[in-house]
Short mmCIF file of C-alpha atoms and ligand atoms in Angstrom, two decimals:
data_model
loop_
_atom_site.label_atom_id
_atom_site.label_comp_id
_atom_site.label_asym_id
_atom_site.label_seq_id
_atom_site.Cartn_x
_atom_site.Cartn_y
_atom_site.Cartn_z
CA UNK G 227 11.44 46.11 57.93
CA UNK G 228 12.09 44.91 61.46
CA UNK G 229 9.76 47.85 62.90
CA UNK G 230 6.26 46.55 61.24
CA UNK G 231 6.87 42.94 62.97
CA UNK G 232 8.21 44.36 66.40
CA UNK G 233 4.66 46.55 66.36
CA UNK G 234 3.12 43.24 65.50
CA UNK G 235 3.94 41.28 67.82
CA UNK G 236 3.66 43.71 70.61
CA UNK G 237 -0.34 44.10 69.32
CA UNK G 238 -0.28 39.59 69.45
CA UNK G 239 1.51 40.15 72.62
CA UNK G 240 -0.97 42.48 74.30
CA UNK G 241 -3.95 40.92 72.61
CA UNK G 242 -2.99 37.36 74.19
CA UNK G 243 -3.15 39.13 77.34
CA UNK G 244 -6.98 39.01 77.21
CA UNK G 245 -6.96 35.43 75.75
CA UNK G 246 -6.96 32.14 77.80
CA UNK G 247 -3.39 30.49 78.21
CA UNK G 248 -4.98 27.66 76.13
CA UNK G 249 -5.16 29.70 73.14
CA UNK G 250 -1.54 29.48 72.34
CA UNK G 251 -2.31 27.74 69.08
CA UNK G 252 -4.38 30.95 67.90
CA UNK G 253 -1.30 33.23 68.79
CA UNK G 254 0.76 30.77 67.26
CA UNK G 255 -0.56 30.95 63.98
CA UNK G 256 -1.66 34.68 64.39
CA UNK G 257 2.70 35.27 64.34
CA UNK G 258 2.90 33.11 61.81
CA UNK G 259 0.67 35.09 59.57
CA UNK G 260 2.12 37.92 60.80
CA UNK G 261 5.86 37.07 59.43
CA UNK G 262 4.55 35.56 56.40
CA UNK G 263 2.45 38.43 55.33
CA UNK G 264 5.55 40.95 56.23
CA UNK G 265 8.48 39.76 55.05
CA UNK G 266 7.68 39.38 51.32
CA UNK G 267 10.58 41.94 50.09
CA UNK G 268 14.26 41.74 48.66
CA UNK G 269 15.77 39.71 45.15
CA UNK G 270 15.34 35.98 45.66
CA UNK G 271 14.19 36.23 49.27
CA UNK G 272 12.51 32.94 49.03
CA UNK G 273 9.79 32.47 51.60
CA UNK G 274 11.26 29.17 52.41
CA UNK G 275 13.76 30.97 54.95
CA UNK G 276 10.91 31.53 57.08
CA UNK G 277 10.23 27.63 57.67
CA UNK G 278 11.74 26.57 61.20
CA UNK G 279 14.22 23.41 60.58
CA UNK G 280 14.05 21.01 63.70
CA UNK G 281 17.14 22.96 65.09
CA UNK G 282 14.84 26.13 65.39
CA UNK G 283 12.11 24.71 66.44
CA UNK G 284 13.85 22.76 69.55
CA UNK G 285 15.47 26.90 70.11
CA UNK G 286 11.53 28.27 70.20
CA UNK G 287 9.66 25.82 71.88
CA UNK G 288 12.62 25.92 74.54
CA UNK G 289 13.27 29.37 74.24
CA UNK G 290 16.97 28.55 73.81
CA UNK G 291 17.24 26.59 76.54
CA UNK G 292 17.56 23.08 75.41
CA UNK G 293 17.45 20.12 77.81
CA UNK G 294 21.02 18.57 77.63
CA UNK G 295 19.51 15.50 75.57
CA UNK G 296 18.03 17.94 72.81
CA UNK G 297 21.21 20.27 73.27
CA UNK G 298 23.49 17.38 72.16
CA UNK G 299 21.10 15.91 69.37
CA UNK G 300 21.12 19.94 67.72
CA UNK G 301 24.80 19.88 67.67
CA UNK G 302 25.21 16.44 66.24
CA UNK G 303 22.65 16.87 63.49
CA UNK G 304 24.68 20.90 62.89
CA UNK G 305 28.02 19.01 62.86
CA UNK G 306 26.65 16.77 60.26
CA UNK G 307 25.85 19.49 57.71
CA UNK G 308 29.18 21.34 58.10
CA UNK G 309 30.65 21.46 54.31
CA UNK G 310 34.51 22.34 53.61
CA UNK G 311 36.13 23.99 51.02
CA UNK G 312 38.28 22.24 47.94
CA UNK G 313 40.90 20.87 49.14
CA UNK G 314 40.31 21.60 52.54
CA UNK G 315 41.77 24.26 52.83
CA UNK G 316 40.35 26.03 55.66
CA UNK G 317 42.85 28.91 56.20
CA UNK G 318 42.11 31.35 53.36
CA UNK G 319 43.36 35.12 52.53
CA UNK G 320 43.22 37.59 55.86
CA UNK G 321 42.69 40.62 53.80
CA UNK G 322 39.73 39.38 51.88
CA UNK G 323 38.52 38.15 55.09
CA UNK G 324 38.63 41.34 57.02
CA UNK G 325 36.48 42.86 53.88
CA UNK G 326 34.36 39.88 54.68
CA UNK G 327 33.65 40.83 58.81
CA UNK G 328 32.97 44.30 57.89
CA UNK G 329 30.22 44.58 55.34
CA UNK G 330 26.62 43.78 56.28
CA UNK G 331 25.74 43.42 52.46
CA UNK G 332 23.40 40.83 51.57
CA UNK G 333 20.43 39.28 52.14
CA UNK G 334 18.72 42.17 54.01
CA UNK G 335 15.01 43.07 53.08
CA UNK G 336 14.40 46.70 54.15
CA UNK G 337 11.98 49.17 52.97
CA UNK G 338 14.31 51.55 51.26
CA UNK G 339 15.91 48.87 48.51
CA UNK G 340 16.24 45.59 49.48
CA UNK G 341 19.85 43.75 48.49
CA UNK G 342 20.52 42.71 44.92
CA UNK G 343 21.23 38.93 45.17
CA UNK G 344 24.08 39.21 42.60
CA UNK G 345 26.63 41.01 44.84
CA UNK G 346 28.90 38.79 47.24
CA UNK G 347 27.45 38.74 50.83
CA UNK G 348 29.56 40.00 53.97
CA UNK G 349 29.40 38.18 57.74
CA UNK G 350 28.50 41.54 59.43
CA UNK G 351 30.51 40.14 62.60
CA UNK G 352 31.35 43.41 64.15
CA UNK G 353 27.54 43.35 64.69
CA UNK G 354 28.28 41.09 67.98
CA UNK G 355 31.61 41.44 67.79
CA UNK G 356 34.64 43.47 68.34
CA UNK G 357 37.63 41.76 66.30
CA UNK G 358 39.98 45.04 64.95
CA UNK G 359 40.66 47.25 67.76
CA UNK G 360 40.77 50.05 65.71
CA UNK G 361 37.04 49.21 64.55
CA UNK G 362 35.24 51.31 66.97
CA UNK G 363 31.59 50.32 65.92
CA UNK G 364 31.02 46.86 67.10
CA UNK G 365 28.61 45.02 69.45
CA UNK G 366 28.97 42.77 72.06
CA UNK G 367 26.13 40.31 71.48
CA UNK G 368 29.35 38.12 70.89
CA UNK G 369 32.44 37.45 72.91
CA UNK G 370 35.37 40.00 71.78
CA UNK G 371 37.86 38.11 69.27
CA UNK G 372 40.50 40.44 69.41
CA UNK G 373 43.74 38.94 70.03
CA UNK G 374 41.89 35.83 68.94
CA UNK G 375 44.78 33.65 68.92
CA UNK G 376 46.82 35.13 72.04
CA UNK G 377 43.96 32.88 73.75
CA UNK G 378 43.73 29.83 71.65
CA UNK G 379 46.82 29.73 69.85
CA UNK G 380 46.50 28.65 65.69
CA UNK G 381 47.24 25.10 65.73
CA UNK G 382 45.00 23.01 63.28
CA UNK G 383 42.71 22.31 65.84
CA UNK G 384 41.59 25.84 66.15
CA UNK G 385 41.74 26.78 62.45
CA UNK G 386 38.85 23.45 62.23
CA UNK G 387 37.21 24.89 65.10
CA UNK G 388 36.60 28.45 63.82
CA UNK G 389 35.70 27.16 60.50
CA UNK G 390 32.67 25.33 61.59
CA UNK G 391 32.05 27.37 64.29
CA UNK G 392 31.48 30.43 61.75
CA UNK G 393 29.91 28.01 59.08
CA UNK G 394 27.72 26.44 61.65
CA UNK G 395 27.06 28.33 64.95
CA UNK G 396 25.31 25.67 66.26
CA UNK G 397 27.81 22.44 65.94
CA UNK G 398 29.38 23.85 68.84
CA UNK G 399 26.77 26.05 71.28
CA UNK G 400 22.87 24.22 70.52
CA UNK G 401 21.02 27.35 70.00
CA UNK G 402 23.97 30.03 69.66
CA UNK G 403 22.88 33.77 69.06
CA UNK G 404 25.21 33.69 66.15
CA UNK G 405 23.34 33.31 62.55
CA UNK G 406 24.64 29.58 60.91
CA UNK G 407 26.60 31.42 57.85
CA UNK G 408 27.94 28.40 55.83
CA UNK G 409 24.46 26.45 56.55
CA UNK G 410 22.39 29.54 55.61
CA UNK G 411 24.03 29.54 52.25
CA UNK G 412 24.99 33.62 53.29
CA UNK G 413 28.76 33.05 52.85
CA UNK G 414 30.59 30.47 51.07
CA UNK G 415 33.54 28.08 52.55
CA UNK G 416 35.82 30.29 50.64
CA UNK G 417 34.51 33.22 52.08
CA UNK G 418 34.87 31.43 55.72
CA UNK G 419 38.17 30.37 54.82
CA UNK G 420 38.82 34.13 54.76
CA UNK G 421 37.31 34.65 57.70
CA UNK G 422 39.17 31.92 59.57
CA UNK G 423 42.36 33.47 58.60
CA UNK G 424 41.62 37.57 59.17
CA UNK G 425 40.84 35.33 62.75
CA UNK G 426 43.86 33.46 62.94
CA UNK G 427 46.43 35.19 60.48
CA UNK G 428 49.31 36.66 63.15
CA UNK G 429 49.97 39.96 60.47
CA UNK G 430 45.81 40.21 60.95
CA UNK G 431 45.15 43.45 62.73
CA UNK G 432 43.00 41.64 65.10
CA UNK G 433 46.21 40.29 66.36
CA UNK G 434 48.29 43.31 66.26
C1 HEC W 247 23.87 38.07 65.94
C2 HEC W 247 25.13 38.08 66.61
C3 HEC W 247 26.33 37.45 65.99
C4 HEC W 247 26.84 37.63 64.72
C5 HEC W 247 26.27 38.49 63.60
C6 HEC W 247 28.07 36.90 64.68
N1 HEC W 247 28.28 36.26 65.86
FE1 HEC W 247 29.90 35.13 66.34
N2 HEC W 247 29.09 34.72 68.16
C7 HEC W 247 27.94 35.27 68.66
C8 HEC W 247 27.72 34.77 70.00
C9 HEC W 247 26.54 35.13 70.88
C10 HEC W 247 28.79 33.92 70.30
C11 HEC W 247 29.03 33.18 71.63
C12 HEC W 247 28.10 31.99 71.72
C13 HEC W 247 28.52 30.89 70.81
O1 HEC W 247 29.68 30.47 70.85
O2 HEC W 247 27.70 30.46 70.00
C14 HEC W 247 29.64 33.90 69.12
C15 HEC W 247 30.82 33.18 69.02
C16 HEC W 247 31.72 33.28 67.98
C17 HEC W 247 32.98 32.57 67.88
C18 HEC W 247 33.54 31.63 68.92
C19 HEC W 247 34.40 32.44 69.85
C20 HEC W 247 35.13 31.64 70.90
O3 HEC W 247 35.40 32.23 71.94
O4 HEC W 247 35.46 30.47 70.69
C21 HEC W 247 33.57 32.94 66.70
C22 HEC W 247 34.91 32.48 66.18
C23 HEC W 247 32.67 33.85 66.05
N3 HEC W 247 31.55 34.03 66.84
C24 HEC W 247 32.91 34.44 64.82
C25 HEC W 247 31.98 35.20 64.12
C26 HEC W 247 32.19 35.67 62.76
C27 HEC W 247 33.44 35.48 61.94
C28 HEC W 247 31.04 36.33 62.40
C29 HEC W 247 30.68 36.94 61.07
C30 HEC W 247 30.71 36.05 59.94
C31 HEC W 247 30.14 36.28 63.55
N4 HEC W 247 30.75 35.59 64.55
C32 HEC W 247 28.89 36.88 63.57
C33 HEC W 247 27.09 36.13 68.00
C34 HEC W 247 27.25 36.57 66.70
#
């Protein structure tokens, strides 16, 4: 799926070589059409994920790099939308969690068999990050969180803070690599609850 855009946009990007820098617009709309036209695969994959909200739009026009004004209005109006599970009860089950980190399932669109929107959705954190030591494949796109609490601790305060930082990214860093999970609708505040603990949960291996 990914490789039909990335050839796209490296024909837009070549081809707005030989246009004038005024025809921005044109490209624009060209990528536009482009994403549109090539990402129409995968159960329930409604086209309205493509539509920038104001948060995204601020990230492309400034190509992540918000003035401080428009960094600060991002993570208000991210705070704002932050839900919380019954009860709030934000520390949830570390073993469920952990099953959480590790699978990438749901939501993806490739050309061999898109996801079935039935099955519950994973985080796929050990994309950008490494949590489990013993988990060799992770990335780094993200900071490590192993030994997560040797460097914050688990008071209340951090059990809030990773819950919305994992349910919304950008509450806390205005254009954050990290996907908005909880926002997105990918993984539920239960699920994040999970999360929260596998993060925070001293018997969690990520803390062994
Ligand atoms: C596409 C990459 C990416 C994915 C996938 C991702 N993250 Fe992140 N994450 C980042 C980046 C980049 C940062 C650092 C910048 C920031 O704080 O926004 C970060 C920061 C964090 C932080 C804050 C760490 C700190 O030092 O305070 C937590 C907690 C976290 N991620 C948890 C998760 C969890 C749990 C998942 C899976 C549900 C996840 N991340 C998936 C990229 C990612």
């Amino acid at each position: 799926m990914k490789k039909p855009i990335l050839a796209s946009l490296a024909l837009i990007i070549l081809a707005g070589g030989a246009w004038a820098a005024d025809d921005d617009k044109a490209i624009q709309a060209l990528v536009d059409q482009y994403i549109s036209t090539g990402y129409q695969q995968g159960e329930k994959q409604h086209s309205e994920r493509l539509k920038q909200d104001e948060t995204l739009k601020t990230c492309s026009e400034t190509r992540n790099k918000p003035s401080d004004d428009q960094a600060k209005t991002i993570m208000e109006r991210e705070k704002a939308t932050i839900k919380y599970p019954e009860g709030n009860k934000m520390l949830g089950n570390w073993e469920k969690g952990k099953e959480v980190f590790n699978t990438g399932f749901g939501m993806r669109v490739g050309v061999i068999a898109p996801d079935k929107a039935d099955k519950p959705r994973g985080g796929n954190c050990y994309a950008c990050h490494t949590a489990d030591p013993k988990e060799v494949a992770a990335g780094n796109i993200g900071n490590s969180l192993t030994g997560y609490i040797k460097v914050r601790g688990n008071s209340e305060e951090v059990v809030k803070y990773t819950y919305e930082k994992i349910f919304n990214s950008q509450s806390y860093v205005a254009c954050s690599n990290m996907p908005r999970f909880g926002h997105n609708g990918v993984l539920s505040p239960e699920q994040i609850a999970d999360l929260v603990a596998f993060l925070v949960d001293p018997a969690s291996p990520v803390n062994k």
